Each structure stands twice: as structure tokens, then as C-alpha cells.
Amino acid sequence: MEQYPDSIRRLIRNLAKLPGVGEKTAERLAIHILRRPVAEARDLAESITTVKEKVRLCTRCFGLSDGALCRYCQDSGRNERLLCVVEQPADMIAIEKSGAFNGLYHILGGALAPMEGVGPDDLRLNELLARVRNREVDEIILATGTGVEGETTAGYIARQLADTGVRLSRIASGVPVGGDLKYVDKNTLKCALDGRHAL
Amino acid sequence: MEQYPDSIRRLIRNLAKLPGVGEKTAERLAIHILRRPVAEARDLAESITTVKEKVRLCTRCFGLSDGALCRYCQDSGRNERLLCVVEQPADMIAIEKSGAFNGLYHILGGALAPMEGVGPDDLRLNELLARVRNREVDEIILATGTGVEGETTAGYIARQLADTGVRLSRIASGVPVGGDLKYVDKNTLKCALDGRHAL
């Protein structure tokens, strides 16, 4: 690496911090960037800073958003009485890609994991309860992962919401047990949403 | 992709332009960048723009440089009477990594390829002749590729420099025939440099 001018070395070092990018790949990417037009490199650089400046969490569902409310919470074409509760924004993206859901979301920000010190106060459970108590919602699909933590979280939420009168369901066992929602294919997710069962 | 906010989509699109990065990988990299501290993302973005602003070609050897002269042309510890002629900056980097050469470089910017319309005027041959005629050089190692184009280029340069009195040599056949210098391992490059033969 010391063979390169300082500015290239700095770029290689920074690129090598990306996941799955070793020094060899970082070198190749740096040389590629060096060869592309200035406008293209500037566009890449700007999109990196912009994403950090603009992306925040939707104030309603806590999904990724460029503004106060995300595109789904702003979309009047969606069924806002139906809520899908997921652990992470990536899970929401996976469900959206399946095209099988037309309601709104609530992103918890994780799952209950007592062994790792993640308790109810670390998730956006109060915010979920508030949405239910404000009578914003008729039905909730619990789409947390199907591993121990996801099931525990779903069970906990079901107990918390038991006396609220909201209809509760859990995604079907189409999702492989122990699996991570964001790696599941579209059709399995579709099955899981269609085959949800009442709790 | 349309599931993401605009700023993330833009970043994914730009990352997917990098070589070897498909949309899935671009998504993963974008989410990674989103999760890292602002300072780290800004550093990456800045290093991309800086590399485009600062890196130019050394006015003497045409290698990559942050200033008018590259680190090698500025280094008084190197044998400046010995010149290694290569096709591309990446070839120079590969030779430097071998640690087997302590002279200076001349980067042609390519190899003769009549079929693709690359003739002598498209390479930095006049600049090489000027360095020889200005009596800057005693010996030249021709380290163009060992494929047809590299051999043709080496032969052409040898004929051009025949009456200048400069000592000429060609890297040894340690480099696999038809190979590309920047992919050759250090030891093979070392052999090739040590075993060079007079022309």
C-alpha cells in the first residue's frame, strides 16, 4: 500500500473498512474511482454524506425515512388500521419486497434478549402501546423473527396488548424456524403473511 | 430498491457502479454506511473527492502522484540513471511491491495495439526519448507485458533507442507469457527483474 500517493492510501484504508472489502478489493475500487469522471466520484461521495445527513427514523413507525414521516406512513393508499410489527428496518424492507402487505409498520429496534441485556425498555414498545391506545389500529401482525428472541418478543407483546381489544396475529410458520426475516425469499414471506394465525 | 428512502436509493445506485458490486452488495454496504458514525462516513466521502482532486500524473515518470513529482522521482536514495518502462501505473505499483527495483520509472500509458488504434503517438514515447536524449539515463529495463502487445511495444522502443547508446534490457521470462504484470506475484517479478537479458 505504501507504494501509492497519500490520498490514494487514505481512500484504500477507508474502503477497506466496508464489510466484505479486503485490502486487495479496496485497491481495485480506489483505482476504479480514480479512473471514473470527477462528476461520478463526486456523486458517490455526496450520496454518502447525504445519506448520513438526511436519513432518520420515521417519527411514527421508526422505519428509515428522509423526512419526519416515511413514505409508507404518508401513503394514503395503505390500510393504516393494520400494523405489522418487525424488529428492524431491514425486516420491513424484506416484507415490502414481498408485495404481500399493504398496511403500516412498527419497527421495534430489536428483540427481547435478556442474556444480552435487551429488555422491554430498550425496544419501542411504549410507542406501540400508544398507537394502540390512541385507537389508531384495528389489527396487529407480529412479524418478529421466529427464533427464540423473536418468539419471546411476540409473546410479550401479545400479553401486553391482550386487554386492548386489538386483533393480534403472528406470521405463519412459512418462515424457517430460527431464521432471520431479511434473508427469507419473497414467496416464503408471502405464505407467512397469508397464513397468519390468531393469538 | 424502491422500498428505501430516496437518499439511500441514490447511494445504493452509486455503490452498484463499483466493479464487482451488485445491487445486493450495494444494499449491504449502504446499510453499513448508514450505521457507522457520521465522521467515518464523511471521511470516506472526503477521501473519494480528495483522490479525484489531488491525484495527477507525475510530470517526469507519469506515475500516480499527489504533487508535480511523485515520491519516487523525488527520492534521492534511488538510482535515477536506471529506468524501468512499464505500461500502466498498476504495473509500477506491482514492481515496487516486489522490492526488487531501486531505479526510476517511465509509464507509457498503454501498449501498442494497432488493431485497437493505439499507435506510438498514443503512448508517452516522445517523453521517454527526451529523457534519454537529455542524458538522464544510462540503462533502461523494458517491463511492458509479455503478451503480443507488450512484446511489440518493447521491440518498438528497442529500435527507437538503438542508436542512443543507452543500455537496454528486457525483463526475464519469469513473467508468465501472456500475463498481466499487475497480477504477478512478488517472487516471479523479482526473478524477472534479476534475470533481465540485454537486447
Coordinates of C-alpha atoms in Angstrom, one line a residue:
Chain A
M1 CA 0.0 0.0 0.0
E2 CA 2.9 2.4 0.8
Q3 CA 3.5 2.5 -3.0
Y4 CA 0.5 4.8 -3.5
P5 CA 0.4 8.5 -3.0
D6 CA -1.1 9.5 0.4
S7 CA -4.6 10.4 -1.0
I8 CA -5.0 7.0 -2.6
R9 CA -3.8 5.2 0.5
R10 CA -6.3 7.1 2.6
L11 CA -9.1 6.1 0.2
I12 CA -7.9 2.4 0.2
R13 CA -7.9 2.5 4.0
N14 CA -11.4 3.8 4.2
L15 CA -12.8 1.5 1.6
A16 CA -11.3 -1.5 3.4
K17 CA -13.5 -0.6 6.4
L18 CA -16.6 -1.7 4.4
P19 CA -17.9 -5.1 5.1
G20 CA -16.5 -7.9 2.8
V21 CA -13.9 -5.5 1.3
G22 CA -10.3 -6.5 1.9
E23 CA -7.2 -4.5 1.1
K24 CA -6.9 -6.0 -2.5
T25 CA -10.6 -5.2 -3.3
A26 CA -10.2 -1.7 -1.7
E27 CA -7.2 -1.1 -4.0
R28 CA -9.2 -2.2 -7.0
L29 CA -12.1 0.0 -6.1
A30 CA -9.8 3.0 -5.4
I31 CA -8.2 2.6 -8.8
H32 CA -11.6 2.3 -10.4
I33 CA -12.8 5.6 -8.7
L34 CA -9.6 7.3 -9.9
R35 CA -10.4 6.4 -13.5
R36 CA -14.0 7.5 -13.5
P37 CA -15.1 11.0 -14.3
V38 CA -14.9 13.6 -11.5
A39 CA -18.7 14.0 -11.6
E40 CA -19.3 10.3 -10.9
A41 CA -16.9 10.2 -8.0
R42 CA -18.4 13.4 -6.5
D43 CA -21.9 11.9 -6.8
L44 CA -20.8 8.8 -4.9
A45 CA -19.1 11.0 -2.2
E46 CA -22.2 13.2 -1.9
S47 CA -24.6 10.3 -1.7
I48 CA -22.5 9.0 1.3
T49 CA -22.7 12.3 3.2
T50 CA -26.3 12.9 2.2
V51 CA -27.4 9.5 3.5
K52 CA -25.9 10.3 6.9
E53 CA -27.4 13.8 6.9
K54 CA -30.9 13.0 5.6
V55 CA -31.8 9.5 6.8
R56 CA -33.6 9.5 10.1
L57 CA -36.2 7.3 11.7
C58 CA -39.9 7.9 10.9
T59 CA -41.5 9.5 13.9
R60 CA -44.5 7.2 13.6
C61 CA -43.2 3.8 12.6
F62 CA -39.4 4.2 13.2
G63 CA -38.6 2.9 9.7
L64 CA -35.9 4.6 7.6
S65 CA -37.0 7.9 6.2
D66 CA -35.7 11.1 4.5
G67 CA -38.3 13.2 6.3
A68 CA -40.3 13.3 9.6
L69 CA -42.8 10.6 8.2
C70 CA -41.7 7.8 6.0
R71 CA -43.2 7.1 2.5
Y72 CA -45.5 4.4 4.0
C73 CA -46.9 6.4 6.8
Q74 CA -47.5 9.2 4.3
D75 CA -49.2 6.9 1.7
S76 CA -53.0 7.4 1.9
G77 CA -53.4 4.3 -0.3
R78 CA -52.3 2.0 2.6
N79 CA -54.5 0.4 5.3
E80 CA -53.5 2.4 8.3
R81 CA -55.6 0.3 10.7
L82 CA -53.4 -2.7 10.1
L83 CA -49.9 -2.7 11.6
C84 CA -47.0 -5.1 11.0
V85 CA -44.6 -5.2 13.9
V86 CA -41.0 -6.1 13.0
E87 CA -37.6 -6.0 14.7
Q88 CA -35.5 -4.0 12.2
P89 CA -35.9 -1.7 9.2
A90 CA -34.3 -4.4 7.1
D91 CA -37.2 -6.7 8.0
M92 CA -39.7 -4.1 6.9
I93 CA -37.8 -3.8 3.5
A94 CA -38.0 -7.6 3.1
I95 CA -41.8 -7.6 3.7
E96 CA -42.2 -4.7 1.3
K97 CA -40.3 -6.5 -1.4
S98 CA -42.7 -9.5 -1.0
G99 CA -45.5 -7.2 -2.0
A100 CA -47.9 -9.1 0.3
F101 CA -48.7 -6.4 2.8
N102 CA -50.5 -3.1 2.4
G103 CA -50.7 -1.8 6.0
L104 CA -48.3 0.2 8.0
Y105 CA -45.3 -0.8 10.2
H106 CA -44.0 -0.5 13.7
I107 CA -40.2 -1.1 14.0
L108 CA -39.2 -2.3 17.5
G109 CA -35.5 -1.7 17.0
G110 CA -34.6 -5.2 18.1
A111 CA -36.0 -8.2 20.0
L112 CA -36.0 -9.1 23.7
A113 CA -32.7 -10.7 24.6
P114 CA -32.3 -10.9 28.4
M115 CA -29.0 -12.6 28.1
E116 CA -27.6 -9.6 26.2
G117 CA -29.3 -7.1 28.4
V118 CA -32.0 -6.1 26.0
G119 CA -35.2 -5.6 27.9
P120 CA -38.7 -4.2 27.1
D121 CA -37.4 -0.6 27.8
D122 CA -34.8 -1.0 25.0
L123 CA -37.5 -1.6 22.4
R124 CA -40.1 0.8 21.0
L125 CA -42.9 -1.0 23.0
N126 CA -44.4 2.1 24.7
E127 CA -44.7 3.7 21.3
L128 CA -46.5 0.7 20.0
L129 CA -48.9 0.7 23.1
A130 CA -49.5 4.4 22.5
R131 CA -50.5 3.7 18.8
V132 CA -52.9 1.1 20.0
R133 CA -54.4 3.2 22.9
N134 CA -54.9 6.1 20.6
R135 CA -57.2 3.8 18.6
E136 CA -55.0 4.1 15.5
V137 CA -55.0 0.4 14.9
D138 CA -57.6 -2.5 14.5
E139 CA -55.2 -5.3 13.8
I140 CA -51.5 -6.1 14.5
I141 CA -49.4 -8.7 12.8
L142 CA -46.5 -9.7 14.9
A143 CA -43.7 -10.3 12.4
T144 CA -40.7 -10.6 14.7
G145 CA -38.2 -13.3 13.9
T146 CA -39.1 -17.0 14.5
G147 CA -36.1 -17.7 16.7
V148 CA -36.2 -17.7 20.5
E149 CA -35.8 -14.0 20.9
G150 CA -38.4 -13.1 18.2
E151 CA -40.9 -15.6 19.7
T152 CA -40.3 -14.3 23.2
T153 CA -40.8 -10.7 21.9
A154 CA -44.1 -11.7 20.1
G155 CA -45.3 -13.4 23.2
Y156 CA -44.5 -10.5 25.4
I157 CA -46.3 -8.0 23.0
A158 CA -49.3 -10.3 22.8
R159 CA -49.6 -10.3 26.6
Q160 CA -49.2 -6.5 26.8
L161 CA -51.9 -6.0 24.2
A162 CA -54.3 -8.7 25.4
D163 CA -56.8 -6.3 27.0
T164 CA -56.7 -3.6 24.4
G165 CA -59.2 -5.3 22.1
V166 CA -56.9 -5.1 19.1
R167 CA -56.9 -8.2 16.8
L168 CA -53.5 -9.9 17.1
S169 CA -51.9 -12.4 14.8
R170 CA -48.5 -14.0 14.3
I171 CA -46.9 -14.6 10.9
A172 CA -47.2 -18.3 9.8
S173 CA -44.6 -20.9 10.1
G174 CA -43.7 -20.4 6.4
V175 CA -40.6 -18.6 7.8
P176 CA -38.0 -21.1 8.6
V177 CA -37.7 -21.5 12.3
G178 CA -34.6 -19.8 13.7
G179 CA -34.4 -17.7 10.5
D180 CA -33.7 -14.0 10.0
L181 CA -36.5 -12.2 8.2
K182 CA -34.3 -10.2 5.9
Y183 CA -32.8 -13.3 4.3
V184 CA -36.1 -15.0 3.5
D185 CA -37.3 -15.2 -0.1
K186 CA -40.4 -13.3 -1.3
N187 CA -42.7 -16.3 -1.6
T188 CA -42.0 -17.7 1.9
L189 CA -42.7 -14.3 3.3
K190 CA -46.0 -14.1 1.3
C191 CA -47.0 -17.5 2.7
A192 CA -46.1 -16.4 6.2
L193 CA -48.2 -13.3 5.9
D194 CA -51.2 -15.1 4.2
G195 CA -51.2 -17.9 6.7
R196 CA -51.0 -15.8 9.9
H197 CA -53.0 -17.3 12.8
A198 CA -54.9 -15.6 15.6
L199 CA -53.3 -15.4 19.0
Chain B
M1 CA -34.9 -1.0 -4.1
E2 CA -37.9 1.3 -4.2
Q3 CA -38.6 0.4 -0.6
Y4 CA -35.8 2.7 0.6
P5 CA -35.9 6.4 1.1
D6 CA -34.5 8.4 -1.9
S7 CA -31.2 9.2 -0.3
I8 CA -30.5 5.5 0.4
R9 CA -31.6 4.5 -3.1
R10 CA -29.2 7.1 -4.6
L11 CA -26.3 5.7 -2.5
I12 CA -27.2 2.1 -3.5
R13 CA -27.3 3.1 -7.2
N14 CA -23.9 4.8 -6.9
L15 CA -22.3 1.9 -5.0
A16 CA -23.6 -0.6 -7.5
K17 CA -21.5 1.2 -10.2
L18 CA -18.3 0.0 -8.5
P19 CA -16.7 -3.1 -10.1
G20 CA -17.8 -6.4 -8.5
V21 CA -20.6 -4.7 -6.5
G22 CA -24.1 -5.9 -7.4
E23 CA -27.3 -4.4 -6.1
K24 CA -27.4 -6.8 -3.1
T25 CA -23.9 -6.0 -2.1
A26 CA -24.6 -2.2 -2.7
E27 CA -27.6 -2.5 -0.3
R28 CA -25.5 -4.1 2.3
L29 CA -22.7 -1.5 2.0
A30 CA -25.3 1.3 2.1
I31 CA -26.9 0.0 5.3
H32 CA -23.4 -0.4 6.8
I33 CA -22.5 3.2 6.0
L34 CA -25.9 4.3 7.5
R35 CA -24.9 2.6 10.8
R36 CA -21.4 3.9 11.1
P37 CA -20.6 7.2 12.8
V38 CA -21.0 10.4 10.7
A39 CA -17.3 11.1 11.0
E40 CA -16.4 7.8 9.4
A41 CA -18.8 8.2 6.5
R42 CA -17.6 11.8 6.0
D43 CA -14.0 10.6 5.9
L44 CA -14.9 8.0 3.3
A45 CA -16.7 10.6 1.2
E46 CA -13.9 13.1 1.5
S47 CA -11.3 10.6 0.6
I48 CA -13.2 9.9 -2.6
T49 CA -13.4 13.6 -3.7
T50 CA -9.8 14.3 -2.5
V51 CA -8.4 11.4 -4.6
K52 CA -10.0 12.9 -7.7
E53 CA -8.8 16.4 -6.8
K54 CA -5.3 15.6 -5.8
V55 CA -4.0 12.7 -7.8
R56 CA -2.4 13.6 -11.0
L57 CA 0.4 12.1 -13.1
C58 CA 4.0 12.8 -12.2
T59 CA 5.4 15.2 -14.7
R60 CA 8.5 13.2 -15.1
C61 CA 7.6 9.5 -15.0
F62 CA 3.7 9.8 -15.4
G63 CA 3.1 7.6 -12.3
L64 CA 0.3 8.4 -9.9
S65 CA 1.2 11.4 -7.6
D66 CA -0.2 13.9 -5.2
G67 CA 2.2 16.6 -6.4
A68 CA 4.1 17.6 -9.6
L69 CA 6.7 15.0 -8.9
C70 CA 5.9 11.5 -7.5
R71 CA 7.6 10.1 -4.4
Y72 CA 10.0 8.0 -6.5
C73 CA 11.2 10.9 -8.7
Q74 CA 11.7 13.0 -5.5
D75 CA 13.6 10.2 -3.7
S76 CA 17.3 11.0 -3.8
G77 CA 18.0 7.5 -2.5
R78 CA 17.1 5.9 -5.8
N79 CA 19.3 5.2 -8.8
E80 CA 18.0 7.8 -11.3
R81 CA 20.2 6.6 -14.1
L82 CA 18.2 3.4 -14.3
L83 CA 14.8 3.5 -15.8
C84 CA 12.0 0.8 -15.8
V85 CA 9.5 1.3 -18.6
V86 CA 6.0 -0.1 -17.8
E87 CA 2.6 0.2 -19.4
Q88 CA 0.4 1.4 -16.5
P89 CA 0.7 2.8 -13.0
A90 CA -0.6 -0.5 -11.7
D91 CA 2.5 -2.3 -13.2
M92 CA 4.8 0.2 -11.4
I93 CA 3.0 -0.5 -8.1
A94 CA 3.4 -4.3 -8.6
I95 CA 7.2 -3.9 -9.3
E96 CA 7.5 -1.6 -6.2
K97 CA 5.8 -4.2 -4.1
S98 CA 8.4 -6.8 -5.2
G99 CA 11.1 -4.6 -3.7
A100 CA 13.5 -5.7 -6.4
F101 CA 14.0 -2.4 -8.1
N102 CA 15.6 0.8 -6.9
G103 CA 15.6 2.9 -10.1
L104 CA 13.0 5.3 -11.5
Y105 CA 10.1 4.6 -13.8
H106 CA 8.6 5.7 -17.1
I107 CA 4.9 4.9 -17.6
L108 CA 3.9 4.6 -21.2
G109 CA 0.1 4.8 -20.6
G110 CA -0.5 1.6 -22.6
A111 CA 1.0 -0.7 -25.2
L112 CA 1.0 -0.6 -29.0
A113 CA -2.2 -2.2 -30.2
P114 CA -2.7 -1.4 -34.0
M115 CA -5.9 -3.4 -34.0
E116 CA -7.4 -1.1 -31.4
G117 CA -6.0 2.0 -33.0
V118 CA -3.3 2.5 -30.3
G119 CA -0.2 3.8 -32.2
P120 CA 3.2 5.2 -31.0
D121 CA 1.7 8.7 -30.7
D122 CA -0.8 7.5 -28.1
L123 CA 2.0 6.4 -25.7
R124 CA 4.5 8.5 -23.9
L125 CA 7.3 7.6 -26.2
N126 CA 8.5 11.1 -27.1
E127 CA 8.8 11.8 -23.4
L128 CA 10.9 8.6 -23.0
L129 CA 13.1 9.6 -25.9
A130 CA 13.5 13.1 -24.4
R131 CA 14.7 11.6 -21.1
V132 CA 17.2 9.5 -22.9
R133 CA 18.4 12.4 -25.2
N134 CA 18.8 14.7 -22.2
R135 CA 21.3 12.1 -20.9
E136 CA 19.2 11.5 -17.8
V137 CA 19.5 7.7 -18.2
D138 CA 22.2 5.0 -18.5
E139 CA 20.1 1.9 -18.6
I140 CA 16.5 1.1 -19.4
I141 CA 14.6 -2.1 -18.4
L142 CA 11.7 -2.7 -20.7
A143 CA 9.0 -4.1 -18.4
T144 CA 6.0 -4.0 -20.7
G145 CA 3.7 -7.0 -20.6
T146 CA 4.9 -10.3 -22.1
G147 CA 1.8 -10.7 -24.4
V148 CA 1.9 -9.8 -28.1
E149 CA 1.2 -6.1 -27.5
G150 CA 3.8 -5.7 -24.7
E151 CA 6.4 -7.5 -26.7
T152 CA 5.6 -5.4 -29.8
T153 CA 5.9 -2.3 -27.7
A154 CA 9.3 -3.4 -26.2
G155 CA 10.6 -4.3 -29.7
Y156 CA 9.5 -0.9 -31.0
I157 CA 11.1 1.0 -28.1
A158 CA 14.3 -1.0 -28.5
R159 CA 14.5 0.0 -32.2
Q160 CA 13.8 3.7 -31.4
L161 CA 16.6 3.7 -28.8
A162 CA 19.1 1.6 -30.7
D163 CA 21.4 4.5 -31.7
T164 CA 21.2 6.4 -28.4
G165 CA 23.9 4.4 -26.6
V166 CA 21.7 3.7 -23.6
R167 CA 21.9 0.1 -22.3
L168 CA 18.6 -1.8 -22.9
S169 CA 17.3 -4.9 -21.3
R170 CA 14.0 -6.8 -21.2
I171 CA 12.6 -8.4 -18.1
A172 CA 13.2 -12.2 -18.0
S173 CA 10.7 -14.9 -18.9
G174 CA 9.9 -15.3 -15.2
V175 CA 6.7 -13.5 -16.0
P176 CA 4.2 -16.0 -17.4
V177 CA 3.8 -15.4 -21.2
G178 CA 0.6 -13.6 -22.0
G179 CA 0.4 -12.4 -18.4
D180 CA -0.6 -9.0 -17.0
L181 CA 2.2 -7.5 -14.7
K182 CA -0.1 -6.3 -12.0
Y183 CA -1.3 -9.8 -11.2
V184 CA 2.1 -11.4 -11.0
D185 CA 3.4 -12.5 -7.5
K186 CA 6.4 -10.7 -6.0
N187 CA 8.9 -13.5 -6.4
T188 CA 8.2 -14.0 -10.1
L189 CA 8.6 -10.3 -10.6
K190 CA 11.9 -10.4 -8.7
C191 CA 13.1 -13.3 -10.9
A192 CA 12.0 -11.4 -14.0
L193 CA 14.0 -8.3 -12.9
D194 CA 17.1 -10.2 -11.8
G195 CA 17.2 -12.3 -15.0
R196 CA 16.8 -9.5 -17.5
H197 CA 18.7 -10.0 -20.7
A198 CA 20.5 -7.5 -23.0
L199 CA 18.8 -6.6 -26.3

